[in-house]
Amino acid sequence: MSLLTRLLARGTVVLANSASKLQSLQMRLTAGEVNDDMEHFEPYGFTSNPLAGAEGIATFLGGDRSHAVVLVVADRRFRLKALAPGEVAIYTDEGDRIHFKRGRVIDIDTATLNIRASSAVNIDSPVINHTGKIVSQGDQIAGGVSQIKHVHVGVQAGNGQTGAPAGGQ
């Protein structure tokens, strides 16, 4: 076995255990060898639970085949293609993605996007474009005027029109 073969191996993921502090993988390596409990080091702040069939590169510290560390796992079956130079994307096998595009544009594509914030969600933008329906369980305040609790000025009986809401023009 060459030194390079003793130090590095390419293989496919069989199983992943993401319940522990450091994820472990079972991988089928290039020589047909199956290795259990391979430590999968991931970059700080990023984690994934790779599907069976994803590919990985492992190293064996000091050439010791009993202690493998998986350095990277990729899955060419679902990888986004044709990104422009400098672009970055996060993606899943179901088609969800966050795509950091050129021109400082971020596209998020998913079926349902949940945002949870314990204090507030702040949007500071000169324009917000929206299509579809907005559903709210509470009040909306635009220009200091409550949608639910506002009063109108110039109220007329019958078919007449009211004036603008009081406090907002």
XYZ file of C-alpha atoms in Angstrom:
169
model
C 0.000 0.000 0.000
C 1.521 3.350 -1.027
C 2.008 6.155 1.462
C -0.676 8.255 -0.260
C -3.147 5.341 -0.083
C -2.339 4.882 3.599
C -2.967 8.591 4.287
C -5.948 9.429 2.040
C -9.033 7.613 0.816
C -12.042 8.497 -1.268
C -15.358 6.856 -0.543
C -19.116 7.079 -0.348
C -21.256 7.662 2.705
C -23.256 4.653 3.897
C -24.629 6.057 7.178
C -24.381 9.313 9.137
C -24.824 9.812 12.857
C -25.410 13.516 13.515
C -26.613 13.096 17.129
C -23.186 13.394 18.749
C -21.034 16.491 19.288
C -18.906 15.529 16.296
C -20.768 13.759 13.521
C -19.581 10.279 12.628
C -19.907 8.550 9.280
C -19.791 5.017 8.006
C -18.127 5.049 4.600
C -17.356 2.567 1.880
C -13.830 3.401 0.761
C -12.182 2.931 -2.615
C -10.641 -0.431 -1.799
C -14.074 -1.853 -0.864
C -13.246 -1.348 2.781
C -16.112 -0.208 5.076
C -15.013 2.035 7.912
C -17.319 2.832 10.859
C -17.363 5.842 13.196
C -15.213 8.078 11.017
C -15.082 11.544 12.595
C -16.516 14.142 10.206
C -14.951 17.549 10.779
C -17.117 20.395 9.500
C -16.349 24.127 9.197
C -17.467 26.179 12.205
C -21.062 27.365 11.803
C -21.937 24.861 9.065
C -23.323 21.376 9.422
C -25.152 18.854 7.286
C -26.352 15.284 7.473
C -25.123 13.787 4.200
C -27.283 11.300 2.323
C -26.121 7.791 1.561
C -24.170 7.919 -1.679
C -22.538 11.293 -1.014
C -18.798 11.265 -1.599
C -16.067 12.073 0.886
C -12.337 12.391 1.296
C -10.849 10.913 4.460
C -7.411 10.959 5.943
C -5.812 8.488 8.303
C -3.727 10.290 10.886
C -0.184 8.962 10.887
C -1.223 6.358 8.318
C -3.175 4.488 11.019
C -6.156 2.986 9.135
C -8.035 2.506 12.428
C -8.383 6.285 13.008
C -10.009 8.030 10.065
C -11.064 11.655 9.847
C -13.413 12.775 7.066
C -12.254 16.143 5.756
C -15.004 16.954 3.275
C -18.245 15.447 1.966
C -19.844 16.525 -1.313
C -22.854 15.342 -3.267
C -22.585 15.917 -7.003
C -26.150 14.636 -7.493
C -27.616 17.823 -6.018
C -24.845 20.409 -6.315
C -25.916 23.684 -7.917
C -24.196 24.177 -11.241
C -23.111 27.161 -13.333
C -22.528 29.633 -10.497
C -20.705 32.756 -11.592
C -17.148 33.283 -10.317
C -17.293 34.380 -6.670
C -20.853 33.175 -6.028
C -21.728 30.961 -3.048
C -24.726 28.696 -2.438
C -26.178 26.436 0.240
C -28.487 23.718 -1.071
C -30.366 20.505 -0.261
C -31.442 17.444 -2.198
C -35.059 18.737 -2.113
C -34.213 21.852 -4.110
C -33.997 24.363 -1.249
C -31.232 26.891 -1.726
C -29.721 30.137 -0.588
C -27.739 31.616 -3.447
C -25.380 34.565 -2.890
C -25.208 36.036 -6.383
C -23.079 38.684 -8.034
C -24.324 42.239 -7.682
C -25.048 41.682 -3.942
C -28.264 39.747 -4.597
C -29.324 36.852 -2.357
C -31.959 34.430 -3.661
C -33.766 32.106 -1.243
C -35.806 29.321 -2.807
C -37.957 27.014 -0.637
C -41.538 25.892 -0.043
C -41.964 27.483 3.419
C -39.631 30.019 5.024
C -39.984 30.368 8.804
C -38.282 33.245 10.594
C -38.211 33.258 14.399
C -36.950 36.263 16.290
C -37.365 36.712 20.041
C -37.311 40.531 19.869
C -37.978 41.867 16.365
C -37.500 41.475 12.631
C -36.260 44.729 11.130
C -36.297 45.456 7.418
C -34.594 48.643 6.265
C -35.214 49.031 2.556
C -36.407 51.884 0.335
C -38.721 49.491 -1.539
C -40.419 46.213 -0.603
C -42.028 44.357 -3.495
C -44.628 41.708 -2.753
C -46.840 39.335 -4.721
C -49.549 37.177 -3.210
C -51.552 37.496 -0.026
C -50.401 38.826 3.358
C -51.971 37.141 6.386
C -51.551 38.760 9.787
C -52.854 37.852 13.230
C -52.215 41.349 14.572
C -52.447 44.989 13.639
C -50.407 46.694 10.931
C -49.323 50.284 11.356
C -48.481 52.341 8.277
C -47.370 55.942 8.588
C -48.361 55.888 12.262
C -51.940 54.799 11.503
C -53.324 51.515 12.837
C -55.160 49.414 10.286
C -57.525 48.093 12.971
C -57.938 50.995 15.418
C -57.902 54.056 13.150
C -60.814 56.477 12.868
C -61.894 58.445 9.806
C -62.612 62.116 9.488
C -65.487 63.556 7.454
C -67.830 60.613 7.976
C -71.087 61.052 6.049
C -74.319 59.126 6.402
C -75.618 57.013 3.525
C -73.550 56.228 0.415
C -71.032 59.038 0.950
C -67.296 58.518 1.273
C -65.317 59.152 4.434
C -62.212 61.246 4.529
C -58.735 59.882 5.071
C -57.932 58.139 8.375
C -57.284 60.588 11.192
C -53.587 61.105 11.891
C -52.346 59.940 8.503
C -52.312 61.613 5.155
